PDB file of C-alpha atoms in Angstrom:
ATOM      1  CA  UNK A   1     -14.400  -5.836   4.205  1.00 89.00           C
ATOM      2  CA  UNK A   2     -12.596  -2.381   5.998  1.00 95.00           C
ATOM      3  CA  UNK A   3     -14.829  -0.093   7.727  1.00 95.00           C
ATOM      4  CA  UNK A   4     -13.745   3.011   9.508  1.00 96.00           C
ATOM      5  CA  UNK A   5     -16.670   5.101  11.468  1.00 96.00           C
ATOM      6  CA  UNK A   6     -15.971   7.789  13.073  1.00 96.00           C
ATOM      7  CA  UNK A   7     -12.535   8.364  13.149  1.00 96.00           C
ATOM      8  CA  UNK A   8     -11.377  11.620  14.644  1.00 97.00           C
ATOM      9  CA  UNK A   9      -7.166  12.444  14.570  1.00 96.00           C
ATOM     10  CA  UNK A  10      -5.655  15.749  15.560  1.00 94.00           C
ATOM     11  CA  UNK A  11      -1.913  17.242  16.057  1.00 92.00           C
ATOM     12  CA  UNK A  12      -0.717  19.605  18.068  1.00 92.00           C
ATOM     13  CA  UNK A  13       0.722  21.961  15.527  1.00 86.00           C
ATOM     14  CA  UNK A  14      -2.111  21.085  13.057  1.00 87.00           C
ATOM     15  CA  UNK A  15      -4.888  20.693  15.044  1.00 90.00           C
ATOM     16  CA  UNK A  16      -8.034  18.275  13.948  1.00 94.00           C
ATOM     17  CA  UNK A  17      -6.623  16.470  10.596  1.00 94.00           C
ATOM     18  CA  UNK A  18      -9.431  14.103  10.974  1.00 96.00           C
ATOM     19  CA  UNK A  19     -13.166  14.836  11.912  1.00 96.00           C
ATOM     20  CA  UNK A  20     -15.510  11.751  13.018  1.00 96.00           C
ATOM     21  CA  UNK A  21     -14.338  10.332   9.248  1.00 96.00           C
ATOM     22  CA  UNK A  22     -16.305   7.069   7.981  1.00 95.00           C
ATOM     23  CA  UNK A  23     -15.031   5.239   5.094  1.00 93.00           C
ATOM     24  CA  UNK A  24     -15.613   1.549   3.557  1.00 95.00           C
ATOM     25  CA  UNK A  25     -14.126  -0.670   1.123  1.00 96.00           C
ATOM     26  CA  UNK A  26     -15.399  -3.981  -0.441  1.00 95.00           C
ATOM     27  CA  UNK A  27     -13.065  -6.894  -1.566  1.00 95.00           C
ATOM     28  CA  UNK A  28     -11.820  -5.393  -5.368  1.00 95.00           C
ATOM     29  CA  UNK A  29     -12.450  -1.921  -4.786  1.00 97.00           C
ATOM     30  CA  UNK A  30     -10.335   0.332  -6.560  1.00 97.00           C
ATOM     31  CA  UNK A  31     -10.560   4.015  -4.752  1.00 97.00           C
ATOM     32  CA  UNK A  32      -8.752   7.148  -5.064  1.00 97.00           C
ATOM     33  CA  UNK A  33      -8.521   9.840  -2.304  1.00 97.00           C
ATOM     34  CA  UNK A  34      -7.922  13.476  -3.174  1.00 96.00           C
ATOM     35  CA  UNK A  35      -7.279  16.536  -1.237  1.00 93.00           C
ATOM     36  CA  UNK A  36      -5.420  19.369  -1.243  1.00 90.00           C
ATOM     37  CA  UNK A  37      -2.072  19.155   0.622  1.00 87.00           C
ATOM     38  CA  UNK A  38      -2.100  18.970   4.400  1.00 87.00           C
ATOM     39  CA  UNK A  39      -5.555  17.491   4.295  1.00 91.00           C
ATOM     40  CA  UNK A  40      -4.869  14.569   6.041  1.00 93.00           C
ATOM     41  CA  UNK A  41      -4.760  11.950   3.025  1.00 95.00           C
ATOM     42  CA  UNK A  42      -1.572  10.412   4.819  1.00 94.00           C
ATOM     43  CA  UNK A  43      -2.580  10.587   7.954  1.00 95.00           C
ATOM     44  CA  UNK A  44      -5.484   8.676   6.430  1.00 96.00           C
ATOM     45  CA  UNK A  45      -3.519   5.995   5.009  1.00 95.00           C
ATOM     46  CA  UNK A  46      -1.851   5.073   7.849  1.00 95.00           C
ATOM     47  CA  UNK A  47      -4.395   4.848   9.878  1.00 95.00           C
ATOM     48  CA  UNK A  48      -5.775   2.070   7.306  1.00 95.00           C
ATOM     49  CA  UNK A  49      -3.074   0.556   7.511  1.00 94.00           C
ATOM     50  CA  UNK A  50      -2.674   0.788  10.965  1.00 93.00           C
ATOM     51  CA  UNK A  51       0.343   2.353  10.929  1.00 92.00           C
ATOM     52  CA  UNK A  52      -1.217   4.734  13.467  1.00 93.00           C
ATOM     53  CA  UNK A  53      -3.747   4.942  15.556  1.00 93.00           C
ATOM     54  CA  UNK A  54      -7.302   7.222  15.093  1.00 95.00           C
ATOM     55  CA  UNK A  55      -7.630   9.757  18.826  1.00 96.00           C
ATOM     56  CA  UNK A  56     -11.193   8.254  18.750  1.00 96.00           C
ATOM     57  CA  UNK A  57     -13.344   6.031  16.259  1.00 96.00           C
ATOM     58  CA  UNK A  58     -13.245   2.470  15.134  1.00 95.00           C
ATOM     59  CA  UNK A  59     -11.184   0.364  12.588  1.00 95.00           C
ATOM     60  CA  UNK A  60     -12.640  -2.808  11.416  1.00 95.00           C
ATOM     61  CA  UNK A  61     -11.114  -5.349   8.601  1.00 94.00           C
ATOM     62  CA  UNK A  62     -13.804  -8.418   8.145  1.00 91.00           C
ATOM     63  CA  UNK A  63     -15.597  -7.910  11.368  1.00 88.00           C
ATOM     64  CA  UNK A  64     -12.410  -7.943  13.692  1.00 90.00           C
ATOM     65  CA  UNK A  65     -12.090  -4.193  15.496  1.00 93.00           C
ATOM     66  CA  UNK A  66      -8.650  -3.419  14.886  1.00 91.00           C
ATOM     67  CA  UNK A  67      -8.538  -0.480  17.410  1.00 86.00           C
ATOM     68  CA  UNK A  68      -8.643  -3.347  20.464  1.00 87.00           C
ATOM     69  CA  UNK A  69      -5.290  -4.828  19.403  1.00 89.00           C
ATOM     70  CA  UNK A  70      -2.622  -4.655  20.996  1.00 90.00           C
ATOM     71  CA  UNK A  71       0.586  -3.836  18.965  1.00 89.00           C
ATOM     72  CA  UNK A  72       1.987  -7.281  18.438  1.00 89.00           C
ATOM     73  CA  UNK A  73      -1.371  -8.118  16.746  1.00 90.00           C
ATOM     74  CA  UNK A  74      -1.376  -5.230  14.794  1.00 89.00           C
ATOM     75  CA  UNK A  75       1.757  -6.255  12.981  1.00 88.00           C
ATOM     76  CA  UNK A  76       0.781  -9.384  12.614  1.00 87.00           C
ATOM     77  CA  UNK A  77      -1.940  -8.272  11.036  1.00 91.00           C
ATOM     78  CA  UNK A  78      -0.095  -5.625   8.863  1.00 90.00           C
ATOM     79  CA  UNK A  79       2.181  -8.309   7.768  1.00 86.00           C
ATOM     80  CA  UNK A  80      -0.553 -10.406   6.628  1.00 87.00           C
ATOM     81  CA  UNK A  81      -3.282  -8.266   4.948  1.00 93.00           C
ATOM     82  CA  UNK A  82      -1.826  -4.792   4.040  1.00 94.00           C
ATOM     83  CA  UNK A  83       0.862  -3.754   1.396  1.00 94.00           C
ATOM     84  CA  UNK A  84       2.611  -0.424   1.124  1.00 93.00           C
ATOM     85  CA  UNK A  85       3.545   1.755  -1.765  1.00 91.00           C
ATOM     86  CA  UNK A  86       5.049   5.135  -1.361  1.00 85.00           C
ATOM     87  CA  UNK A  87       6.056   8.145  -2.983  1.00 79.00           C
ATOM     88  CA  UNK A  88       9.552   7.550  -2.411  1.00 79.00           C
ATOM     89  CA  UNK A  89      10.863   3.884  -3.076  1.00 73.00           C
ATOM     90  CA  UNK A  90      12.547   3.280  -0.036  1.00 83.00           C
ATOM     91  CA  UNK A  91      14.689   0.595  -1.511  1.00 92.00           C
ATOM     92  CA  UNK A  92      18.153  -0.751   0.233  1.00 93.00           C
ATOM     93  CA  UNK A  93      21.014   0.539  -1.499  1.00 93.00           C
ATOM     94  CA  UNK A  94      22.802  -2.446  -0.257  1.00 95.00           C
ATOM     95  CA  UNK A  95      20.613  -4.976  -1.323  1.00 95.00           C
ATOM     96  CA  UNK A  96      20.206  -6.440  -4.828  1.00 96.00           C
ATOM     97  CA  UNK A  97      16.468  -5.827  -6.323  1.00 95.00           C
ATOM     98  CA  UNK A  98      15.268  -9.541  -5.186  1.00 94.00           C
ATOM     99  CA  UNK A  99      16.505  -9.481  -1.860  1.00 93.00           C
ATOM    100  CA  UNK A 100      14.501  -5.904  -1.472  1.00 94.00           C
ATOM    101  CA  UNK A 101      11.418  -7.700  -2.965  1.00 94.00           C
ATOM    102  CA  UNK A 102      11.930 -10.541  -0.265  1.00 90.00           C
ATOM    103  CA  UNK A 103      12.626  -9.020   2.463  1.00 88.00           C
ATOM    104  CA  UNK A 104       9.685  -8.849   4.056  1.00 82.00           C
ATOM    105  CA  UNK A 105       9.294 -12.151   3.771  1.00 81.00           C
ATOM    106  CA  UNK A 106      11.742 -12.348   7.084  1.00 77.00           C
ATOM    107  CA  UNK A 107       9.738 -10.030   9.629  1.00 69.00           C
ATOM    108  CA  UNK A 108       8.317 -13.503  10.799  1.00 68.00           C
ATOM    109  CA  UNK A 109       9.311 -17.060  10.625  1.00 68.00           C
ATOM    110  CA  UNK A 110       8.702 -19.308   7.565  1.00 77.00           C
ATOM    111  CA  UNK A 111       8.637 -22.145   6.601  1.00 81.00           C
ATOM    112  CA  UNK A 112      11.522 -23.879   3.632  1.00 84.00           C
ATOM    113  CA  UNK A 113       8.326 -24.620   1.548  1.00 86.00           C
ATOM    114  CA  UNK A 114       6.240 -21.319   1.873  1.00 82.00           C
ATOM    115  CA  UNK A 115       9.437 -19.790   1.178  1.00 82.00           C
ATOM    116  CA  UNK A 116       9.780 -21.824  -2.142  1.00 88.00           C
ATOM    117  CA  UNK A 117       5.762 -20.770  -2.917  1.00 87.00           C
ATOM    118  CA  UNK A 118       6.732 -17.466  -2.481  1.00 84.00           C
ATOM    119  CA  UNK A 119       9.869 -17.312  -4.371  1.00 88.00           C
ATOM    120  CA  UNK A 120       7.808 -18.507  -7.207  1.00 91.00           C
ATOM    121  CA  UNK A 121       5.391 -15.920  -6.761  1.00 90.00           C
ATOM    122  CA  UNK A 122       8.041 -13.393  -6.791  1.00 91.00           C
ATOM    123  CA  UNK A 123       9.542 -14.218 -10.081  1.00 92.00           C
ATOM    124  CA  UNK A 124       6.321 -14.555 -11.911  1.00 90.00           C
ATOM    125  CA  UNK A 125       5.372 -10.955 -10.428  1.00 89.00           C
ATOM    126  CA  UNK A 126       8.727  -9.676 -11.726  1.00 92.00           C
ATOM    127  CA  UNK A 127       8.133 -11.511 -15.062  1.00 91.00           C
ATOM    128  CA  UNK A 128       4.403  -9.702 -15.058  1.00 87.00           C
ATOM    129  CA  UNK A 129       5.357  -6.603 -13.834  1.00 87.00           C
ATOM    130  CA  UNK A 130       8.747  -6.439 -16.443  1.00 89.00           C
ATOM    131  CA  UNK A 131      11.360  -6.089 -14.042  1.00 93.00           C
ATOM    132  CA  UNK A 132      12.962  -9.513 -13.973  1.00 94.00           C
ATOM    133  CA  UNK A 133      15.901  -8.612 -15.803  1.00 95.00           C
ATOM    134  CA  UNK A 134      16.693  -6.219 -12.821  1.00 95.00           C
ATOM    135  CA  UNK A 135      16.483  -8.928  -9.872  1.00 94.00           C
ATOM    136  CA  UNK A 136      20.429  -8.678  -9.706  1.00 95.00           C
ATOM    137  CA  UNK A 137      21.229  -5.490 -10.050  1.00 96.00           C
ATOM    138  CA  UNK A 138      20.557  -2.801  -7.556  1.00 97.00           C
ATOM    139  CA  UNK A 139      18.579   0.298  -6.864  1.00 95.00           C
ATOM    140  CA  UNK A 140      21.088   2.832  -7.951  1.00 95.00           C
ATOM    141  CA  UNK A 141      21.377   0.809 -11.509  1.00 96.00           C
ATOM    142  CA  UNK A 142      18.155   1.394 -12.068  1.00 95.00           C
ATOM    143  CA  UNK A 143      15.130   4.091 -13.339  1.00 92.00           C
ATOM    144  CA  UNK A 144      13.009   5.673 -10.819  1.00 90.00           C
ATOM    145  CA  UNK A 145      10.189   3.913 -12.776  1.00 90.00           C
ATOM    146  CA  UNK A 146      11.638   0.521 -12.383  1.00 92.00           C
ATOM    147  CA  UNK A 147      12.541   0.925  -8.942  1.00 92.00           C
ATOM    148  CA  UNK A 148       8.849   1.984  -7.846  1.00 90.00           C
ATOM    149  CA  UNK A 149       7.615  -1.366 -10.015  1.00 90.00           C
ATOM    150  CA  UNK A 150      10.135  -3.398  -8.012  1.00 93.00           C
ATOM    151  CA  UNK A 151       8.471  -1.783  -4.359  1.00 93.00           C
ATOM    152  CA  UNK A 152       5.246  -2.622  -5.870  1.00 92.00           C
ATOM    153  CA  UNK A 153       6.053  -6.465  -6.395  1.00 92.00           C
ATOM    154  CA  UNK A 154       7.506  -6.128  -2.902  1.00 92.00           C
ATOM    155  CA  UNK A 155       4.345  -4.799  -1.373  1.00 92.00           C
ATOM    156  CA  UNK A 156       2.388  -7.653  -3.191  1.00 92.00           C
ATOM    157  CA  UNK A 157       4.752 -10.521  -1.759  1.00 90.00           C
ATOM    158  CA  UNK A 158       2.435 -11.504   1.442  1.00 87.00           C
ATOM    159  CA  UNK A 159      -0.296 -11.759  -1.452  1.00 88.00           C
ATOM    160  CA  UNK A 160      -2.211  -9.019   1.283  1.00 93.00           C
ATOM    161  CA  UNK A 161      -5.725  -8.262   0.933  1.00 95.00           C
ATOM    162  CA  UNK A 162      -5.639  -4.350   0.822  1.00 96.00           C
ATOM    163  CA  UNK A 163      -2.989  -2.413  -1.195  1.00 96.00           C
ATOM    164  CA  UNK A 164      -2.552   1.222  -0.054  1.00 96.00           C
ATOM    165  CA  UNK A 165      -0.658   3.397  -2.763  1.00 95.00           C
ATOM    166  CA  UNK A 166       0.356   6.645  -1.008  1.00 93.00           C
ATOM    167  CA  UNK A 167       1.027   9.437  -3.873  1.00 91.00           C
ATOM    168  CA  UNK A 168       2.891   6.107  -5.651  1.00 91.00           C
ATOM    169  CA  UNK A 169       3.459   8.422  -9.219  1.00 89.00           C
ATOM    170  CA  UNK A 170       4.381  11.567  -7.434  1.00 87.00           C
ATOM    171  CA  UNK A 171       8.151  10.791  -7.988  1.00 84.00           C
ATOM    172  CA  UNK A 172       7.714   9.651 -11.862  1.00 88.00           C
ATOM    173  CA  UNK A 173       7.582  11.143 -14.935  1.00 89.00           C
ATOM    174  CA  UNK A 174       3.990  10.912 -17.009  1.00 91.00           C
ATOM    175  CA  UNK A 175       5.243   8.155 -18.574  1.00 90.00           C
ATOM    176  CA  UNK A 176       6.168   5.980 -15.971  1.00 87.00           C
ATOM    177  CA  UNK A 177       3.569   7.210 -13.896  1.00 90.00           C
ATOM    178  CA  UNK A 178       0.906   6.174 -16.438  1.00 92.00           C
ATOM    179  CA  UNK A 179       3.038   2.589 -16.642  1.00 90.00           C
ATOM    180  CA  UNK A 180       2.702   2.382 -12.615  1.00 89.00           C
ATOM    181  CA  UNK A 181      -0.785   3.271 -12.581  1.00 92.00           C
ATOM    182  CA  UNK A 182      -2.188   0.357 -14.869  1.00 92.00           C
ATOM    183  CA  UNK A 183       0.171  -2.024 -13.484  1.00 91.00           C
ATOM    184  CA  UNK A 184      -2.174  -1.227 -10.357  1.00 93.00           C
ATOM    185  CA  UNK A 185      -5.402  -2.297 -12.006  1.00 94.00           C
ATOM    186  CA  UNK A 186      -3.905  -4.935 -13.600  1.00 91.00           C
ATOM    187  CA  UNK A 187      -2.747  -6.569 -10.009  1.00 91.00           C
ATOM    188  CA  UNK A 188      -6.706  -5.252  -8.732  1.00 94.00           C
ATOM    189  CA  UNK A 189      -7.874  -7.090 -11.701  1.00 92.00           C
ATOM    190  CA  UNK A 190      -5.443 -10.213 -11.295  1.00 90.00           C
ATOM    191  CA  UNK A 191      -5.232 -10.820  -7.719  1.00 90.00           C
ATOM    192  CA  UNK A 192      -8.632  -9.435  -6.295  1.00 93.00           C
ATOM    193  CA  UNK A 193      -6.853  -6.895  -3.886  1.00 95.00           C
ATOM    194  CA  UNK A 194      -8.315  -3.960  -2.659  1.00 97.00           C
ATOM    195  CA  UNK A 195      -6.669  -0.726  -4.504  1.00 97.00           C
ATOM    196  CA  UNK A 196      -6.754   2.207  -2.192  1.00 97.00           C
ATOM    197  CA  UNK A 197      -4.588   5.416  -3.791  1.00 97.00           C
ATOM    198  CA  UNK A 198      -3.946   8.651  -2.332  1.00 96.00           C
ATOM    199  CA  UNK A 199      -2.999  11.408  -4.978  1.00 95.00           C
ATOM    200  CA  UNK A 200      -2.531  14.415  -6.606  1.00 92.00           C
ATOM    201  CA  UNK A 201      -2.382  13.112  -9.905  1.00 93.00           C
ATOM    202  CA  UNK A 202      -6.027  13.593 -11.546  1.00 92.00           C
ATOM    203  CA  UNK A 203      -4.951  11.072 -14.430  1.00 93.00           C
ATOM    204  CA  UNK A 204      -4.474   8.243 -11.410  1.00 94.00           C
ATOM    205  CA  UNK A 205      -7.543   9.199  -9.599  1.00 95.00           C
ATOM    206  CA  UNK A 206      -9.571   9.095 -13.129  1.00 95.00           C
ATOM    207  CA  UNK A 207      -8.652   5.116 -13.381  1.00 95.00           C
ATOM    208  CA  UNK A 208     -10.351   3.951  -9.771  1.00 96.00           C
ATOM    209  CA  UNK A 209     -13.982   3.274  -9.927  1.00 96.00           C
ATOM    210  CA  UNK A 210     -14.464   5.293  -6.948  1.00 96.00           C
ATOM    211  CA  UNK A 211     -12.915   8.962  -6.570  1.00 96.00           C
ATOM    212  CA  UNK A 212     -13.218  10.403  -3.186  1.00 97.00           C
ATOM    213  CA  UNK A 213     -12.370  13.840  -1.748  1.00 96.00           C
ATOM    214  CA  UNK A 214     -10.698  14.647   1.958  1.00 96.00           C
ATOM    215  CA  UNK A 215     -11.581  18.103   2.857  1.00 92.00           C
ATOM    216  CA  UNK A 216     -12.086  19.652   6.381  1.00 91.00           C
ATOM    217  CA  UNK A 217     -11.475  16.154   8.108  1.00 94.00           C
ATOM    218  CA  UNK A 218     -13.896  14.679   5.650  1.00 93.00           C
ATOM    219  CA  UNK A 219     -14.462  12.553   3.099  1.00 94.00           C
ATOM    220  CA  UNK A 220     -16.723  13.206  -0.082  1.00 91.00           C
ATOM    221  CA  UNK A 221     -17.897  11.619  -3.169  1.00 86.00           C
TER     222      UNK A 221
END
């Protein structure tokens, strides 16, 4: 389903972060990506999610090269097939939980009734996930554990197809990062996505079926 050959990235100050790096996923993977820090697991990421762009090398999701787009069609395709989960929650302080959860819902236009499906959608997710008691309240009225639950049901609102976790637990406590990381394979498990985690946390990268290393620009089993 996602296939990256040859991707090469390098910075200035860092120099090459990425050497001629190849890298596939299937439909329902669930992968973890280690590395010390300052390997390039980020940079990674967000090239996956094409959040950036590789300095040479190919991107493909389901046969479509995603290098050729231009960058109207790579949102439009971001919107559609890739969630985000960070370290940091990167909730609105000003917003209520549910109208964080929607909100990207509004990058594009929609329709009253796909609106309706997806507000439906959301609350079961909350309901699932156990945060929808908190849809009314707002991110400073709530844990650190809850608010990371409450980006995760907002990452999963476009129902995408790949769901990139970038150090997701590396603000929690063991508790609530153990909480947050089956929560993860339970949505792998419930809506087929494709679970791709960077991390530190050896207790995370222990639950993905596949556990791969970034070193040098490259990635090994």
């Amino acid at each position: 389903m996602l296939q990256l050959t040859d991707i090469s990235k390098k910075y200035p100050a860092r120099g090459v972060v990425l050497d001629r790096l190849s890298f596939s996923a299937q439909k329902g993977d669930t992968i973890a990506i280690t590395g010390p820090s300052g390997s390039g697991k980020t940079t990674l990421m967000n090239i996956i999610g094409t959040l950036d762009r590789p300095d040479s090398g190919d991107v493909e999701f389901d046969g479509r090269k995603l290098t050729d787009l231009m960058p109207d069609e790579l949102s439009d395709y971001r919107n559609r097939n890739i969630g985000f989960v960070f370290q940091d929650h990167l909730l609105f302080k000003h917003l209520t939980i549910l109208d964080n959860i929607m909100l990207p819902l509004f990058s594009s236009a929609i329709s009253d009734s796909e609106l309706a499906e997806k507000k439906t959608f959301c609350s079961e997710l909350m309901e699932r996930i156990g945060i929808k008691e908190l849809e009314n309240k707002y991110p400073f009225q709530v844990s650190g554990g809850e608010a990371q639950r409450a980006t995760l049901v907002r990452a999963l609102i476009r129902k995408p197809s790949v769901l990139l976790a970038d150090e997701p637990t590396g603000s929690l406590d063991a508790k609530n990062a153990d909480i947050l990381g089956n929560l993860l394979l339970q949505i792998n498990r419930d809506l087929g996505i494709t679970l791709i985690v960077a991390t530190h946390s050896l207790d995370l990268s222990a639950k993905m079926t596949r556990h791969l290393k970034l070193e040098s620009g490259k990635l090994t089993d």
